[in-house]
PDB file of C-alpha atoms in Angstrom:
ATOM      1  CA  UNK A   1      -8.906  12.427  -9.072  1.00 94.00           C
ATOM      2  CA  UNK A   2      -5.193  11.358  -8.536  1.00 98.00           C
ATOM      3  CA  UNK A   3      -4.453   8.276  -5.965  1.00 98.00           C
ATOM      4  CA  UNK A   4      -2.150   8.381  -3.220  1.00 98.00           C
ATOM      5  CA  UNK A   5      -0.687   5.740  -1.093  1.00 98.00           C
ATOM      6  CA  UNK A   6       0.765   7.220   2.488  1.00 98.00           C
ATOM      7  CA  UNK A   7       2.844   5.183   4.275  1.00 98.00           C
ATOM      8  CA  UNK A   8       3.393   5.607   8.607  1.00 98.00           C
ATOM      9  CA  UNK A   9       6.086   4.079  10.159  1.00 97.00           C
ATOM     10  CA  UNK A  10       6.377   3.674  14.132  1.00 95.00           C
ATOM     11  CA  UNK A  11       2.875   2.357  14.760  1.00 96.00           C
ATOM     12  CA  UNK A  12       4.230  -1.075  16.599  1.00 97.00           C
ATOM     13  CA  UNK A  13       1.402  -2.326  17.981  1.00 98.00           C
ATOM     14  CA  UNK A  14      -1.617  -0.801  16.305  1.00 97.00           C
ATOM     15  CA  UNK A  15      -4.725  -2.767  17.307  1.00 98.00           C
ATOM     16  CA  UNK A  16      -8.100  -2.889  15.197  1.00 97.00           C
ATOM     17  CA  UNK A  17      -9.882   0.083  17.513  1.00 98.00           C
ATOM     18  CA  UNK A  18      -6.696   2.036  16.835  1.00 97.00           C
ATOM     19  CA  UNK A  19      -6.363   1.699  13.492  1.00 98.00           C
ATOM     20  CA  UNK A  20     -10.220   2.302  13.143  1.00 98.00           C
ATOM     21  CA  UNK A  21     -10.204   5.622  15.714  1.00 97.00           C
ATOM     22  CA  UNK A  22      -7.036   7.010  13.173  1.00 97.00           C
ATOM     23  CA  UNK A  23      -9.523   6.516  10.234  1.00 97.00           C
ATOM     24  CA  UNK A  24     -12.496   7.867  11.606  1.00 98.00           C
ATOM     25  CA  UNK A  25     -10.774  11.231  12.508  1.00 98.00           C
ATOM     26  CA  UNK A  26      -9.283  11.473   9.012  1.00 98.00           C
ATOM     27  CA  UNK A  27     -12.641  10.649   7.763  1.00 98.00           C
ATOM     28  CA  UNK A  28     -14.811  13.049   9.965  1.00 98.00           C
ATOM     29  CA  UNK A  29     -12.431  15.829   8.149  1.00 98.00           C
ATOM     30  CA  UNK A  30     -11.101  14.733   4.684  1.00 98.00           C
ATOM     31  CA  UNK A  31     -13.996  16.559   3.231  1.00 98.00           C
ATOM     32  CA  UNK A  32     -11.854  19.999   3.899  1.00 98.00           C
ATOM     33  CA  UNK A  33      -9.342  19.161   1.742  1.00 98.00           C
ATOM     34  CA  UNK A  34     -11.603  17.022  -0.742  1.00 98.00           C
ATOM     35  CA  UNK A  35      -9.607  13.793   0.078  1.00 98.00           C
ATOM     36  CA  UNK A  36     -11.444  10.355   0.009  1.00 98.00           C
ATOM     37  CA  UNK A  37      -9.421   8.038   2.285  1.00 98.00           C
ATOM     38  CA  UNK A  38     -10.121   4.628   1.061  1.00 98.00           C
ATOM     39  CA  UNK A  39      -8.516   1.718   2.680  1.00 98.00           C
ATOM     40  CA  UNK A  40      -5.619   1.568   5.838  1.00 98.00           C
ATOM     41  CA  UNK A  41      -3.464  -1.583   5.808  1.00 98.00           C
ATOM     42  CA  UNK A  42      -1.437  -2.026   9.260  1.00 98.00           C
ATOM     43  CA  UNK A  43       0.895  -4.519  10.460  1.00 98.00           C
ATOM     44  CA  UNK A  44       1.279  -4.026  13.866  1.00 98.00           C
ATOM     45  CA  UNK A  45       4.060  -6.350  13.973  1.00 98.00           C
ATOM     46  CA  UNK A  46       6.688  -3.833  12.454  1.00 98.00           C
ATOM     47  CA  UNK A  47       4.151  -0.895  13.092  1.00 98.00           C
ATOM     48  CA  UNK A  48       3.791  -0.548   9.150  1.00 98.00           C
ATOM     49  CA  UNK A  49       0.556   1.534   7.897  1.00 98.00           C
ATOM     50  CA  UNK A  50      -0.568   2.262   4.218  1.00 98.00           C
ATOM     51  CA  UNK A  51      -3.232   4.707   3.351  1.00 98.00           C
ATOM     52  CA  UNK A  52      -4.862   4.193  -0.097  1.00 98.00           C
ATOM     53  CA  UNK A  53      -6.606   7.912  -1.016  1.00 98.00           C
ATOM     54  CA  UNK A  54      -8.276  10.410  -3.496  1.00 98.00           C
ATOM     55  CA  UNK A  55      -6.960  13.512  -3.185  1.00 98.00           C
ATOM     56  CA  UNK A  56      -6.214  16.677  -5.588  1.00 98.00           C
ATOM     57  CA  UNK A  57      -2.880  16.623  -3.926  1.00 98.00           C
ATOM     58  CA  UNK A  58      -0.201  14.843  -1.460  1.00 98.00           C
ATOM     59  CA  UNK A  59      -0.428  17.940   0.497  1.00 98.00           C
ATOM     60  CA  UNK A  60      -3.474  17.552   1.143  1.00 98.00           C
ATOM     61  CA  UNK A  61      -3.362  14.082   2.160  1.00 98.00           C
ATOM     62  CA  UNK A  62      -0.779  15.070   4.698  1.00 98.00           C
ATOM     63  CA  UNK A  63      -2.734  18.328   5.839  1.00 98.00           C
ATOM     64  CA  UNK A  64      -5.859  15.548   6.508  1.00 98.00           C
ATOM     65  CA  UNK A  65      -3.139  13.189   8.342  1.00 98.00           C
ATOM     66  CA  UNK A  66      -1.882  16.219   9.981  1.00 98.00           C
ATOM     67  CA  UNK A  67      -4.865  17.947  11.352  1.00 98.00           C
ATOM     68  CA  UNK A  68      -6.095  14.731  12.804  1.00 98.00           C
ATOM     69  CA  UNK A  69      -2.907  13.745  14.894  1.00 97.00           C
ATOM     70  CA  UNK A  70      -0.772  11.151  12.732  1.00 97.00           C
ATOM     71  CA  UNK A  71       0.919  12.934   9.700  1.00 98.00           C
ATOM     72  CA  UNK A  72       2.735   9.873   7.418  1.00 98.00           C
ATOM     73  CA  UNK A  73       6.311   9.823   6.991  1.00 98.00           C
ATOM     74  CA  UNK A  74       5.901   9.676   2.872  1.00 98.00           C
ATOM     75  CA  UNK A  75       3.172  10.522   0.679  1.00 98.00           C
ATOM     76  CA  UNK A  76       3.607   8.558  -2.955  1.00 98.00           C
ATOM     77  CA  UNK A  77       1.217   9.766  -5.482  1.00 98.00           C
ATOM     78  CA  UNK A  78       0.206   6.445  -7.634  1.00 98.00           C
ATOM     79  CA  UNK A  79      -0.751   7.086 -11.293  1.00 98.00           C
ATOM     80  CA  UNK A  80       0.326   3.564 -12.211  1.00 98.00           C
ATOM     81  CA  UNK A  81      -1.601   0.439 -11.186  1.00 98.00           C
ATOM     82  CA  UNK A  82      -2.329  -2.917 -12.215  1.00 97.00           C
TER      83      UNK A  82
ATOM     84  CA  UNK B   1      -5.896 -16.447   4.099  1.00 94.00           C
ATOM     85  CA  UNK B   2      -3.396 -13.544   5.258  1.00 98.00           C
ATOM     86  CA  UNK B   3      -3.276 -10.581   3.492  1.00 98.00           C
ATOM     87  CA  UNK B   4       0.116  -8.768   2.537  1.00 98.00           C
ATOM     88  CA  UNK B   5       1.488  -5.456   0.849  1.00 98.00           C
ATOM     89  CA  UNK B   6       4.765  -5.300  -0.325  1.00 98.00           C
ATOM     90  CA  UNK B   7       7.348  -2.724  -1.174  1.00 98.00           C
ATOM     91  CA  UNK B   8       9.564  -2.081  -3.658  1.00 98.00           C
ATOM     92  CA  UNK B   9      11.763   0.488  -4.334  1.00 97.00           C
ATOM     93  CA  UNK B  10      13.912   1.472  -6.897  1.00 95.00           C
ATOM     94  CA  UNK B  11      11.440   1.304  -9.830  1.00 96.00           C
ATOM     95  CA  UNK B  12      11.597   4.997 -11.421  1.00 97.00           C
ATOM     96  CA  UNK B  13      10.419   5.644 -14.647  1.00 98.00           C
ATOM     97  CA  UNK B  14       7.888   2.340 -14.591  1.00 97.00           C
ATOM     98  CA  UNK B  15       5.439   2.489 -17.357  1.00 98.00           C
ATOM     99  CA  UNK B  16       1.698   1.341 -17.048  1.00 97.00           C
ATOM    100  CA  UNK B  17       2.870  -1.436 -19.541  1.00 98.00           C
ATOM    101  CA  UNK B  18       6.160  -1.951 -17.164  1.00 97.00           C
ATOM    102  CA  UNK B  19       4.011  -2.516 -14.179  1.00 98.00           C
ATOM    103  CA  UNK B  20       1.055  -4.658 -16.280  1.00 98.00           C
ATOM    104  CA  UNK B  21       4.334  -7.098 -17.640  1.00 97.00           C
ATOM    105  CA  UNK B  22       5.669  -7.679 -14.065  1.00 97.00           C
ATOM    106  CA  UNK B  23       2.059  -8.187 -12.254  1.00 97.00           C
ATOM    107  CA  UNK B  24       1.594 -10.886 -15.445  1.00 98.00           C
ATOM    108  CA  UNK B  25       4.557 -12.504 -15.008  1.00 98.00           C
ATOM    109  CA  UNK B  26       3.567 -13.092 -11.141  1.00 98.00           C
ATOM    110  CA  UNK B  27       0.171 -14.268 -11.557  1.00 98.00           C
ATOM    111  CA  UNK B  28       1.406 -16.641 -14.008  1.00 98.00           C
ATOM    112  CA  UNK B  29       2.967 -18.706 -11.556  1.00 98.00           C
ATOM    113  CA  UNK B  30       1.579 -17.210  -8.221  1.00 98.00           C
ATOM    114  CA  UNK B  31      -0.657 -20.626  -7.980  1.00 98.00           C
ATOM    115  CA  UNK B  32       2.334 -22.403  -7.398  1.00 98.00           C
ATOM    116  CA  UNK B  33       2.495 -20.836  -3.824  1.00 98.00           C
ATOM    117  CA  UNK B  34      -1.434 -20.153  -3.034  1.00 98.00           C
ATOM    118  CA  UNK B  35      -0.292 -16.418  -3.542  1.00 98.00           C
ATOM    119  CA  UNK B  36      -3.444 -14.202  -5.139  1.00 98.00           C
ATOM    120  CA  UNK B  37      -1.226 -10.781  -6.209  1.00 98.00           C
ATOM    121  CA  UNK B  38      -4.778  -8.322  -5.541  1.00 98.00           C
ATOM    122  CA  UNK B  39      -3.868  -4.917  -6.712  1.00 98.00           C
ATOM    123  CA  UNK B  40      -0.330  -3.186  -7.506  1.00 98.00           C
ATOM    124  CA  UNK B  41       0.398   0.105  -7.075  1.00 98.00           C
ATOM    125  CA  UNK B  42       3.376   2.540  -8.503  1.00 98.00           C
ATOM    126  CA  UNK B  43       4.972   6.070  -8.441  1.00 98.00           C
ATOM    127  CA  UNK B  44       7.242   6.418 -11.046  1.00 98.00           C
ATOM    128  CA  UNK B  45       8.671   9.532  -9.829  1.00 98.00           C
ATOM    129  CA  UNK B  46      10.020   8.030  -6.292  1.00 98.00           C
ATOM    130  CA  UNK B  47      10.121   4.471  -7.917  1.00 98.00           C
ATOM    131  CA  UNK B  48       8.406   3.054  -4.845  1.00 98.00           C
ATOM    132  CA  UNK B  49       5.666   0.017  -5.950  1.00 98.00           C
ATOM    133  CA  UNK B  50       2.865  -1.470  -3.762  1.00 98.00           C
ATOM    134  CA  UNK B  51       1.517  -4.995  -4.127  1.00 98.00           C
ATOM    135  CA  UNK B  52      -1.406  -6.248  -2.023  1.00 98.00           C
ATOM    136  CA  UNK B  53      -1.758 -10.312  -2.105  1.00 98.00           C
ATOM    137  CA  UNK B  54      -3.407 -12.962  -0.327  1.00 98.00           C
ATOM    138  CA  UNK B  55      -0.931 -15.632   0.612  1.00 98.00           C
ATOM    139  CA  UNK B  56       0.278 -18.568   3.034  1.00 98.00           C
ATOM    140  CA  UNK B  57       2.931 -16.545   4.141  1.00 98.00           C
ATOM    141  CA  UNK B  58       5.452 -13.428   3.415  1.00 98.00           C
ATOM    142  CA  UNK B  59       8.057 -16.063   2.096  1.00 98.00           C
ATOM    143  CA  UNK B  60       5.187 -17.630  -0.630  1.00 98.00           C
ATOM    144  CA  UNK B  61       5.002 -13.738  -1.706  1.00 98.00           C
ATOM    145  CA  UNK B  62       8.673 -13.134  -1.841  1.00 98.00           C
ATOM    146  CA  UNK B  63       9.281 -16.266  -3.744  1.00 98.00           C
ATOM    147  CA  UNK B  64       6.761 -15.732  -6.577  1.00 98.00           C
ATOM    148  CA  UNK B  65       8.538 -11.621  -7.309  1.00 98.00           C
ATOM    149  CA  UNK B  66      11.929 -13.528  -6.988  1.00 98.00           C
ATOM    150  CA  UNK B  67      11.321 -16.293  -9.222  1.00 98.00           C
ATOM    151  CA  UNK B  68       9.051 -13.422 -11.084  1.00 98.00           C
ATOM    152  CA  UNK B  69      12.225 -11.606 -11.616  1.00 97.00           C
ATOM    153  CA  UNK B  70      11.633  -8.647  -9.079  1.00 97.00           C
ATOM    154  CA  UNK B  71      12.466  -9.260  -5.803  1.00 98.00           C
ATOM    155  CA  UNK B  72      10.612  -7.314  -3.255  1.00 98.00           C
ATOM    156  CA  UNK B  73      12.590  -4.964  -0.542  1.00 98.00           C
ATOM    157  CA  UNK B  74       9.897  -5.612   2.078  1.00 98.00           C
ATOM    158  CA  UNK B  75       6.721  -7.863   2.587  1.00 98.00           C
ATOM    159  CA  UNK B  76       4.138  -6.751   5.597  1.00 98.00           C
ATOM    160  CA  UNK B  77       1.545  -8.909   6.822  1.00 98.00           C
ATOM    161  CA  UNK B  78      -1.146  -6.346   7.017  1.00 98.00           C
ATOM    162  CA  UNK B  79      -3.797  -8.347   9.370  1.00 98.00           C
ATOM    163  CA  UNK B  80      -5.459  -5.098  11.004  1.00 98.00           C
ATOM    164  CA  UNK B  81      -7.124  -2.715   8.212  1.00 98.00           C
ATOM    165  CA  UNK B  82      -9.850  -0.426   8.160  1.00 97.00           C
TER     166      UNK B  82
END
């Protein structure tokens, strides 16, 4: 299954519950669109968030991110790793 | 110790070997700054490339890709994940 990394800008300020409440309602419906959201990194100083995922497609990512109240600004599908 | 993703841009076209050379050629010397380079992450069709480290601070990560040859555009401290 490809890997995506989704990156939200504008989240200044994200505490741990926030971060954690975004997650949970992408997780409670990433099944729908067979994504697997794996990890969130924030930084709340410059309101910076990354979204490592499974998915059969970006849109789908974004439908997820969408659906659940906090669609990302790019979607970066991420064949290459080391 | 403070975790960190970085951003580069600007990298179209990188290869898995491309990406393998220049995450080498950091954790060769990444000890002289305490940095631990994780995971690295890369879309060669946007050129944008993710690095997750463990490090002192954002400058000990900038310093290692600059002296590494590959300066990043942006280091985020990433303290709140989920």
């Amino acid at each position: 299954m490809p890997e995506f990394m989704d990156v939200h800008t504008g989240m200044a300020g994200v505490t741990p519950e926030g971060l954690m409440e975004a997650h949970n309602a992408d997780l409670a419906i990433q099944g729908d669109e067979h994504v697997n959201f794996k990890h969130a990194w924030a930084d709340p100083e410059s309101g910076m968030v990354f979204c490592l995922s499974e998915a059969p497609s970006a849109e789908a990512v974004q439908r997820i991110h969408e659906r659940a109240g906090h669609r990302a600004d790019n979607v970066y599908e991420v064949p290459v790793q080391a």
